[in-house]
XYZ file of C-alpha atoms in Angstrom:
631
model
C 130.357 30.779 -61.394
C 127.518 33.126 -59.923
C 128.169 35.907 -57.900
C 127.569 35.589 -54.342
C 125.162 38.303 -54.549
C 123.006 36.771 -57.042
C 123.543 33.322 -55.395
C 122.038 34.536 -51.694
C 119.292 36.574 -53.033
C 118.078 33.040 -54.385
C 118.642 31.093 -51.218
C 116.731 33.096 -48.587
C 113.066 31.679 -48.056
C 110.321 33.952 -47.938
C 108.617 35.868 -44.896
C 105.566 34.203 -43.264
C 102.505 35.780 -44.557
C 99.406 36.046 -41.748
C 97.002 33.434 -42.879
C 94.002 34.276 -44.246
C 90.785 36.271 -42.605
C 87.316 34.250 -41.928
C 84.738 35.954 -43.513
C 83.274 36.561 -39.764
C 86.952 38.297 -39.217
C 86.770 40.139 -42.131
C 82.979 41.884 -41.428
C 84.155 42.504 -37.474
C 87.743 43.897 -38.765
C 85.528 45.865 -40.878
C 83.111 47.185 -38.601
C 85.522 47.679 -36.246
C 88.731 49.383 -37.949
C 90.289 50.179 -34.613
C 90.145 46.871 -33.468
C 88.423 47.012 -29.903
C 87.781 43.471 -28.386
C 85.539 44.676 -25.877
C 83.499 45.486 -28.159
C 83.405 42.973 -30.389
C 82.107 40.624 -26.600
C 79.370 43.064 -26.072
C 77.640 42.586 -29.171
C 78.502 38.947 -29.210
C 76.670 38.688 -25.836
C 73.713 40.016 -27.031
C 73.120 37.722 -30.302
C 73.039 35.438 -27.638
C 70.860 37.280 -25.016
C 68.638 37.741 -27.891
C 68.458 33.780 -28.924
C 68.020 32.797 -25.545
C 64.989 35.363 -25.263
C 63.327 34.046 -28.197
C 64.210 30.297 -27.265
C 62.691 31.070 -23.368
C 59.373 32.735 -24.872
C 59.329 29.617 -27.767
C 59.357 27.584 -24.757
C 57.026 29.103 -22.572
C 54.566 29.497 -25.473
C 55.335 25.191 -25.937
C 54.367 24.726 -22.599
C 51.111 27.646 -22.323
C 49.928 25.447 -25.431
C 50.650 22.096 -24.006
C 48.915 23.325 -20.632
C 45.790 24.154 -22.455
C 45.689 21.393 -24.420
C 45.818 19.006 -20.942
C 42.927 21.361 -19.494
C 41.086 20.665 -22.419
C 41.763 17.491 -22.963
C 40.526 17.176 -19.314
C 36.886 18.521 -19.385
C 36.341 16.804 -22.119
C 37.214 14.061 -20.255
C 34.947 14.937 -17.510
C 32.150 15.793 -19.443
C 32.324 12.500 -20.768
C 31.870 10.934 -17.371
C 28.868 12.838 -16.755
C 27.340 12.019 -19.523
C 27.845 8.674 -18.853
C 26.121 9.212 -15.522
C 23.127 10.807 -16.843
C 21.741 7.481 -18.698
C 23.141 5.284 -15.330
C 20.158 8.158 -13.672
C 17.668 8.135 -16.531
C 17.619 4.352 -15.558
C 17.694 4.802 -12.338
C 14.610 7.007 -12.312
C 13.164 4.605 -13.743
C 13.383 2.234 -11.743
C 12.790 4.364 -8.589
C 16.095 2.867 -7.857
C 16.879 5.974 -4.882
C 20.753 3.862 -3.978
C 21.916 3.644 -6.988
C 20.120 7.658 -8.157
C 22.237 9.151 -5.144
C 25.418 7.700 -6.520
C 25.052 8.326 -10.153
C 23.847 11.552 -9.544
C 27.378 12.374 -7.335
C 29.239 11.229 -9.946
C 27.781 13.808 -12.509
C 28.027 16.650 -9.870
C 31.940 15.664 -9.134
C 32.287 14.874 -13.009
C 30.994 18.539 -14.409
C 32.741 19.867 -11.092
C 35.577 18.853 -12.803
C 34.810 19.966 -15.871
C 34.153 23.690 -15.144
C 37.942 23.607 -12.378
C 39.723 22.657 -15.799
C 37.845 24.987 -18.031
C 38.267 27.708 -15.480
C 42.033 28.680 -16.050
C 43.888 31.583 -16.909
C 45.835 30.504 -19.371
C 42.407 28.212 -20.543
C 41.041 31.676 -20.060
C 44.092 33.503 -22.735
C 43.968 31.249 -24.989
C 40.574 32.062 -25.533
C 40.852 35.251 -27.568
C 42.933 32.493 -30.119
C 41.392 32.504 -33.468
C 39.667 29.282 -35.174
C 40.786 27.306 -31.026
C 39.096 30.165 -28.930
C 35.649 29.153 -30.254
C 35.687 25.818 -29.095
C 37.484 26.576 -25.767
C 34.748 29.046 -24.454
C 32.164 26.908 -25.618
C 33.030 24.272 -23.903
C 34.069 25.731 -20.915
C 30.284 27.287 -20.986
C 29.257 24.597 -21.036
C 30.939 22.730 -18.589
C 30.006 25.883 -16.182
C 25.982 25.105 -17.133
C 26.783 21.305 -16.264
C 27.920 22.517 -13.167
C 25.509 24.341 -12.275
C 22.700 22.359 -12.714
C 24.029 19.417 -10.879
C 24.576 21.740 -7.856
C 21.950 23.515 -8.198
C 19.548 21.064 -9.328
C 20.337 17.566 -8.906
C 21.910 17.447 -6.407
C 19.058 19.385 -3.850
C 16.275 16.522 -5.045
C 19.111 13.360 -4.459
C 18.963 14.710 -1.148
C 15.672 15.257 -0.236
C 14.585 11.951 -2.468
C 17.083 10.134 -0.146
C 14.916 11.054 2.803
C 11.623 9.744 1.132
C 11.513 6.015 2.898
C 8.651 3.437 3.509
C 9.248 5.335 7.662
C 9.081 9.213 6.366
C 6.056 8.394 4.088
C 3.338 6.197 7.378
C 1.231 7.941 8.479
C 1.996 8.128 12.213
C -1.021 8.860 14.872
C -3.271 9.422 12.661
C -1.764 11.788 9.613
C 0.284 11.962 7.019
C 3.187 13.380 7.027
C 2.191 16.582 4.585
C 5.137 18.338 5.045
C 6.854 16.640 3.060
C 4.562 17.177 0.147
C 5.506 20.536 1.065
C 9.070 20.336 0.584
C 9.160 18.347 -2.131
C 7.800 21.245 -4.460
C 9.481 23.484 -2.921
C 12.340 21.680 -3.878
C 11.499 20.390 -7.050
C 10.609 23.987 -8.260
C 14.233 25.865 -7.188
C 15.269 23.153 -9.037
C 12.469 23.819 -11.972
C 14.259 27.442 -11.588
C 17.572 26.412 -12.081
C 17.151 23.993 -15.136
C 15.196 27.181 -16.512
C 18.444 29.283 -16.189
C 20.766 26.726 -17.307
C 18.693 25.843 -20.311
C 18.593 28.945 -21.966
C 22.846 29.617 -20.501
C 23.983 26.499 -22.747
C 21.019 27.756 -25.991
C 22.950 30.995 -25.660
C 26.462 28.992 -26.970
C 27.812 30.573 -29.913
C 29.221 27.392 -31.731
C 28.489 29.085 -35.302
C 32.614 28.660 -35.333
C 32.804 25.295 -33.510
C 33.564 21.742 -34.407
C 30.402 19.648 -34.704
C 30.540 17.327 -31.592
C 29.912 20.247 -29.329
C 27.430 21.576 -31.914
C 25.382 18.207 -30.953
C 27.058 18.039 -27.728
C 24.224 21.695 -27.089
C 21.518 20.335 -28.777
C 21.741 17.229 -26.511
C 21.922 19.659 -23.809
C 19.221 21.647 -24.788
C 17.010 18.494 -25.283
C 17.489 16.877 -22.298
C 16.758 20.583 -19.920
C 13.669 20.764 -21.661
C 12.504 16.958 -21.037
C 13.803 17.656 -17.017
C 11.870 20.182 -17.098
C 8.172 19.085 -19.017
C 9.016 15.847 -16.133
C 9.576 18.329 -13.186
C 6.292 20.104 -14.165
C 4.365 16.865 -14.600
C 5.489 15.982 -10.941
C 4.596 19.028 -9.663
C 1.435 18.237 -11.325
C 1.185 14.912 -9.084
C 2.190 16.523 -6.203
C -0.900 19.486 -6.632
C -3.077 16.177 -7.288
C -1.725 14.794 -3.789
C -2.404 17.692 -1.528
C -6.199 17.176 -3.600
C -6.113 14.251 -2.042
C -4.918 14.637 1.492
C -7.313 17.359 2.072
C -4.354 19.974 2.127
C -6.561 22.529 -0.256
C -9.762 21.417 1.762
C -11.090 18.497 3.062
C -12.220 15.360 1.336
C -15.270 12.616 2.190
C -13.978 9.164 0.413
C -16.516 5.910 0.870
C -14.555 2.313 1.937
C -16.439 -0.069 0.231
C -15.535 -3.863 1.988
C -16.996 -6.316 -0.765
C -17.887 -9.880 0.727
C -16.860 -12.283 -2.157
C -19.319 -14.738 -0.672
C -21.804 -12.859 -2.889
C -19.798 -13.266 -6.123
C -20.626 -9.943 -8.432
C -17.684 -9.247 -11.465
C -15.406 -7.025 -9.174
C -15.114 -9.778 -6.080
C -18.706 -9.038 -4.004
C -21.428 -6.839 -3.352
C -20.529 -3.659 -0.918
C -22.082 -4.995 2.179
C -20.952 -2.403 4.218
C -19.618 1.469 3.746
C -17.688 3.806 5.380
C -16.873 6.886 4.685
C -13.339 8.209 5.398
C -12.616 11.368 6.189
C -9.517 13.689 5.597
C -8.253 16.678 6.691
C -4.708 18.472 5.936
C -3.437 14.960 5.771
C -5.162 13.713 9.026
C -7.771 11.414 9.021
C -10.163 9.094 10.226
C -13.639 7.481 9.681
C -16.937 9.423 10.675
C -19.382 7.594 9.491
C -20.387 3.963 8.063
C -23.566 2.579 6.920
C -24.900 -1.278 5.662
C -27.118 -2.373 2.625
C -29.946 -1.869 5.040
C -29.462 1.637 4.817
C -29.643 1.751 1.190
C -33.270 0.768 -0.208
C -33.755 -1.342 -3.356
C -37.467 -0.181 -3.524
C -36.582 3.628 -4.427
C -35.753 2.946 -8.160
C -32.770 3.725 -9.752
C -30.327 5.761 -8.011
C -28.249 6.977 -11.211
C -28.962 7.028 -14.927
C -27.430 4.248 -16.890
C -27.811 3.202 -20.348
C -29.703 0.599 -21.920
C -27.322 -1.389 -22.948
C -25.428 -1.686 -19.502
C -29.492 -2.574 -18.161
C -30.208 -4.955 -20.672
C -26.606 -6.890 -19.941
C -27.070 -6.510 -15.689
C -30.543 -6.582 -15.926
C -31.835 -3.285 -13.321
C -30.033 -4.134 -10.349
C -27.077 -2.243 -11.507
C -28.290 0.756 -10.724
C -31.364 0.022 -8.504
C -29.260 -2.519 -5.619
C -26.366 -1.174 -3.853
C -25.415 -5.438 -4.024
C -24.735 -5.244 -7.580
C -22.887 -1.831 -8.536
C -20.050 -3.713 -8.849
C -22.057 -6.048 -11.047
C -20.391 -4.631 -14.249
C -15.927 -5.379 -14.826
C -15.541 -1.882 -14.237
C -15.042 -0.318 -10.936
C -15.545 3.633 -12.203
C -19.074 2.444 -13.182
C -19.277 0.200 -9.665
C -17.948 3.722 -8.073
C -19.610 6.590 -10.024
C -22.473 3.817 -8.088
C -21.402 3.831 -4.926
C -21.138 8.059 -4.995
C -24.048 8.046 -5.869
C -25.425 5.326 -3.642
C -24.198 7.393 -0.637
C -25.054 10.942 -1.578
C -28.696 10.014 -1.695
C -29.478 8.298 1.542
C -26.096 10.162 3.226
C -25.167 13.659 3.746
C -22.134 13.800 2.385
C -20.746 14.238 -0.825
C -18.381 11.588 -1.732
C -14.801 13.067 -3.728
C -13.429 9.094 -4.226
C -14.570 5.528 -3.230
C -11.641 2.541 -2.721
C -13.036 -0.925 -1.830
C -11.602 -3.795 -0.302
C -11.977 -7.190 0.265
C -11.588 -10.172 3.017
C -8.731 -11.185 0.413
C -6.547 -8.134 0.303
C -6.893 -7.616 4.778
C -5.663 -10.690 5.081
C -2.719 -10.543 2.677
C -2.343 -6.852 4.562
C -2.724 -8.963 8.494
C 0.284 -10.789 7.605
C 2.089 -7.762 7.008
C 1.083 -5.525 9.681
C -0.122 -8.850 12.632
C -3.519 -9.019 14.296
C -6.422 -6.374 14.999
C -8.148 -6.389 17.446
C -11.517 -5.554 17.546
C -13.586 -3.818 20.467
C -14.839 -7.226 21.955
C -11.384 -8.366 22.357
C -11.398 -10.697 19.184
C -8.911 -10.689 16.614
C -9.113 -10.892 13.094
C -5.831 -12.363 11.594
C -4.153 -13.245 8.798
C -5.511 -16.741 8.242
C -8.611 -15.867 9.971
C -9.640 -12.375 8.478
C -11.449 -15.048 4.864
C -13.046 -17.742 6.840
C -14.358 -15.202 9.993
C -15.559 -12.477 7.419
C -17.309 -14.911 4.579
C -18.415 -17.797 6.734
C -17.867 -17.643 10.416
C -19.662 -14.632 11.269
C -23.197 -15.787 9.896
C -23.371 -18.931 11.732
C -22.931 -16.848 14.860
C -26.251 -15.643 15.738
C -30.127 -16.942 15.395
C -31.971 -16.636 11.929
C -33.119 -13.551 13.244
C -30.569 -11.437 13.872
C -27.714 -12.769 11.908
C -28.348 -8.778 9.262
C -28.064 -6.468 12.462
C -25.458 -8.888 14.167
C -23.640 -8.899 10.977
C -23.945 -5.206 10.062
C -22.790 -4.672 13.614
C -19.461 -6.473 13.468
C -18.799 -5.688 10.121
C -18.840 -2.145 10.803
C -16.558 -2.486 13.935
C -14.405 -4.580 12.491
C -13.897 -1.843 9.044
C -13.427 0.619 11.874
C -11.117 -1.540 13.946
C -8.594 -3.173 10.670
C -9.139 0.784 10.065
C -7.344 1.922 12.631
C -4.694 -0.666 13.339
C -3.684 -0.709 9.712
C -3.293 3.213 10.233
C -0.824 3.145 13.421
C 0.542 -0.044 12.172
C 4.865 -0.467 13.225
C 4.941 -3.071 10.694
C 7.983 -2.839 8.414
C 6.844 -0.383 5.566
C 8.089 -1.952 2.990
C 6.281 -5.071 3.905
C 3.092 -3.751 4.284
C 4.087 -2.215 0.766
C 4.422 -5.244 -1.013
C 0.991 -7.056 0.533
C -1.243 -4.179 -0.547
C 0.358 -4.132 -3.845
C -0.255 -8.106 -4.098
C -4.182 -7.108 -2.875
C -4.496 -4.681 -5.834
C -2.108 -6.564 -7.973
C -5.202 -9.663 -8.102
C -7.935 -6.866 -7.721
C -8.978 -7.110 -4.283
C -8.347 -3.157 -3.943
C -9.397 -0.955 -6.374
C -10.664 3.059 -6.278
C -11.808 5.344 -8.478
C -12.194 9.570 -8.064
C -14.257 11.800 -10.294
C -11.811 14.003 -10.464
C -9.532 13.610 -13.435
C -6.757 14.885 -12.725
C -6.196 12.202 -9.113
C -7.717 8.894 -11.477
C -5.644 9.794 -14.026
C -2.393 9.000 -11.127
C -4.096 5.753 -11.034
C -3.003 4.700 -14.908
C -1.611 1.499 -16.513
C -2.150 0.492 -12.239
C -5.093 -2.191 -11.491
C -5.747 -0.441 -8.890
C -8.259 1.657 -11.836
C -9.819 -1.719 -12.584
C -10.864 -1.288 -16.009
C -10.228 -3.440 -18.682
C -7.516 -3.079 -21.324
C -9.274 -0.533 -24.521
C -6.949 -2.753 -27.297
C -5.523 -6.095 -27.633
C -2.412 -4.248 -28.810
C 0.103 -5.113 -25.228
C -2.155 -7.865 -24.235
C -5.300 -10.119 -25.205
C -7.300 -9.994 -22.123
C -10.416 -12.505 -22.081
C -12.360 -11.989 -19.062
C -14.124 -14.415 -17.474
C -16.744 -12.624 -14.305
C -19.265 -14.539 -12.495
C -22.436 -13.022 -10.510
C -24.523 -14.330 -7.455
C -28.297 -14.510 -8.374
C -29.560 -16.674 -5.708
C -28.887 -13.080 -3.013
C -27.380 -16.076 -0.931
C -23.924 -15.980 0.489
C -23.034 -19.013 -0.479
C -19.906 -18.698 -3.225
C -17.952 -19.485 -0.251
C -18.150 -23.183 -1.228
C -18.284 -22.408 -5.154
C -15.017 -23.412 -7.571
C -14.568 -22.284 -10.717
C -12.510 -22.563 -13.221
C -11.334 -21.566 -17.031
C -9.684 -23.017 -19.803
C -8.247 -21.051 -22.617
C -7.339 -21.901 -26.203
C -6.563 -19.508 -29.241
C -4.403 -19.472 -32.601
C -3.977 -16.005 -32.035
C -0.081 -16.231 -32.282
C 0.000 -18.602 -34.834
C -3.263 -16.912 -37.026
C -3.151 -12.974 -36.213
C -5.427 -12.555 -39.088
C -7.976 -14.532 -38.413
C -7.851 -15.948 -34.928
C -10.241 -17.510 -32.524
C -10.665 -17.367 -29.250
C -12.560 -20.260 -27.189
C -13.234 -20.258 -22.990
C -15.004 -22.914 -21.099
C -15.544 -22.357 -17.428
C -16.791 -24.847 -14.960
C -18.314 -23.844 -11.946
C -18.568 -26.785 -8.956
C -20.580 -26.305 -5.792
C -18.889 -27.779 -2.954
C -20.924 -27.496 -0.205
C -22.789 -31.012 0.866
C -27.248 -30.733 0.705
C -26.785 -31.700 5.064
C -24.711 -27.786 5.279
C -27.412 -26.602 3.229
C -30.082 -27.314 5.013
C -28.324 -26.105 8.434
C -27.505 -22.787 6.838
C -29.951 -19.873 7.524
C -32.058 -18.356 4.469
C -30.010 -15.206 4.777
C -27.148 -17.385 3.895
C -28.465 -19.653 1.438
C -30.891 -17.391 -0.443
C -34.399 -17.277 0.912
C -35.219 -17.985 -3.115
C -34.194 -21.619 -3.448
C -32.980 -21.757 0.577
C -30.238 -24.047 -0.306
C -32.403 -26.469 -2.860
C -29.941 -24.819 -6.262
C -28.103 -21.956 -6.093
C -27.725 -19.816 -8.609
C -25.078 -17.950 -11.081
C -24.706 -16.285 -14.265
C -21.202 -15.948 -16.279
C -20.344 -13.619 -18.190
C -17.502 -13.649 -20.422
C -16.059 -11.085 -22.370
C -14.113 -11.671 -25.542
C -10.920 -9.142 -26.961
C -11.548 -5.947 -28.186
C -13.131 -5.685 -31.449
C -14.322 -9.689 -31.899
C -17.326 -11.218 -31.784
C -19.517 -14.048 -30.457
C -19.653 -16.552 -32.820
C -20.814 -20.059 -30.630
C -22.071 -20.443 -27.178
C -22.893 -23.808 -25.205
C -23.647 -25.594 -22.021
C -22.360 -28.410 -21.050
C -24.148 -30.951 -19.271
C -28.053 -30.925 -19.673
C -28.845 -32.892 -16.859
C -27.737 -29.455 -14.834
C -29.626 -26.454 -15.619
C -27.462 -24.257 -17.137
C -29.152 -21.542 -20.068
C -27.050 -19.543 -22.729
C -29.032 -15.954 -21.165
C -27.256 -13.790 -24.569
C -24.992 -12.459 -26.462
C -24.200 -8.365 -26.526
C -21.549 -6.134 -26.610
C -20.095 -4.083 -23.354
C -16.288 -2.167 -22.845
C -15.827 -2.692 -27.094
C -15.750 -6.083 -26.343
C -18.487 -8.923 -27.254
C -20.125 -10.618 -24.279
C -21.142 -13.743 -23.827
C -23.795 -13.921 -21.091
C -25.227 -17.486 -19.053
C -26.805 -18.719 -16.323
C -25.773 -21.718 -14.364
C -28.508 -23.483 -11.106
C -26.528 -25.912 -9.302
C -27.402 -28.181 -6.614
C -25.195 -28.925 -3.170
C -22.230 -31.187 -4.792
C -22.715 -30.274 -8.697
C -20.690 -28.548 -11.229
C -21.321 -27.764 -15.460
C -19.947 -25.306 -17.780
C -20.262 -23.123 -20.398
C -18.509 -22.109 -23.198
C -18.049 -19.022 -25.816
C -16.085 -18.442 -28.267
C -15.554 -15.599 -30.466
C -13.702 -14.961 -33.802
C -11.542 -11.635 -33.569
C -10.991 -9.554 -36.194
C -7.126 -9.039 -38.569
C -4.976 -6.644 -36.639
C -2.197 -6.106 -34.068
C -2.573 -8.655 -30.990
C -0.627 -8.641 -26.781
C -0.213 -11.957 -25.472
C -3.012 -13.422 -24.256
C -3.864 -12.871 -20.264
C -7.013 -13.754 -19.011
C -9.183 -12.587 -16.182
C -11.674 -13.862 -13.922
C -13.365 -12.200 -10.572
C -11.039 -11.727 -7.809
C -13.361 -15.683 -6.054
C -12.812 -16.686 -2.167
C -11.476 -19.613 -3.674
C -9.245 -18.414 -6.654
C -10.246 -19.408 -10.233
C -8.275 -22.516 -11.455
C -6.651 -20.997 -15.004
C -5.511 -23.007 -18.201
C -5.048 -22.093 -21.670
C -3.763 -23.055 -24.371
C -2.015 -20.402 -26.755
C 0.939 -21.773 -29.582
C 3.078 -19.967 -30.573
C 2.758 -17.812 -27.908
C 4.988 -16.998 -24.932
């Protein structure tokens, strides 16, 4: 039997032991053998603070990066919006859409300023020092600043000025143009140009070496655009300076106003039977002298030297008779001759020539309303043509017709000019009427000063034929009265044109047939004074020359006259203004009709759409064309 001691020893449970310490507690115990709990709590708080601080910094950095990224994206969006406005501005400038231009310019200025605001930020500026990203941010900020300056210092001042350029503001008042507009406009453009040059330099100096390609491309595009803007402003300022000269702001100017008589036809409309001198001094203008054909003798030799080829085509009358100075379909030629006539027989030096005829006056008077002459008689849009080209010749005895009509035309010219320059008519309606007269060839102008003549480049105001066929293939038919009469009031004309140029540009042919018909009756012809019917034939017949100008570079291949029972003669073929010319003469008794035909062979080349041109007749020429394949 086992002993009690032995049994007790075996049956007593072992004493409980402490659980195994965690590694963290073991480390803590090792570091704090004395077992101070306060020290352990302090260290724990420090660690929390450190990690919290790191978290705050990380979060702050994230917010800062996000904010900078947001600002950069907003700036990018604003710059893209500004770029879109530039395209609209260019289109509106080309079309002179001032209303649309103002809106687009404001869009540009607002977008550029918005971009500048987004890049003008402390955090954005701080981020510019960050490698890789920083140079891109800097370049965007500098581009934004330049665009904002451009909008506020250049674009908006010009737009604000142009908003005041209304038809009312440019309309003459009390015999004077608003010359202050030109002065203010030039100063505005000069200031804008200085801003453009400064921003161009600023953009060119932007360092894009370490930026993304898009920023470098934007810099190049902007530099190019500013260069073009600078060049364009330079051209506009040159134009303004030229306009200042034209308006006598740098010295008095004298212009001859030639009133063409369509009842006595020449290529450009009619002979300049009445001339007036328009004097312009610092924008103030008025008629200071006048003259009629009686003041310019026809027996005093040529008024100026002229190429013999022109004399061969148009005879010596082209430079020895005032009324035939408009015989060539080229107004610069006429302008030089009219200038020479005035300077030879009058005292003033001529600075330019402007022509206008009763047809143009009719268009303009439709817009302005009637003009009252010194006699109390009114000229209106409806009676201008019949009164000035027909009725006036029936008012006086035969012996007084020339003298009295000269007085009437002088009074009419001065009264009409005064009425037109003081009218209260709607400016846009008046401008539309003037443009119509220019498009139909009833108003033309010429200047001996190259810079001033250049102002009319591309406009029908120049009264010139195109020098090539690339944009349009012009074929012209022109008439000249050689009866020394006023009977083209009764002349009806028509042209019929055929060509295969659009189907066969390498070997095209062009055929023009002109029809002339006298609408006067034998009875009426017999009652008119020889001053009207022409002393040469006294109403028995009326003689008209026809000049058909073919395309540039072509050659005359055939000419013919129509009805052999009616007098029509092929005079010759020639060349003028780089074009072939077929010449005819048609003599018509009252009521007769005849035709003449010219065919041209064109050289291989580029041909624009066919355009028919003719003398601005009192009875408009009826034109028909057959051009297969042409638009």
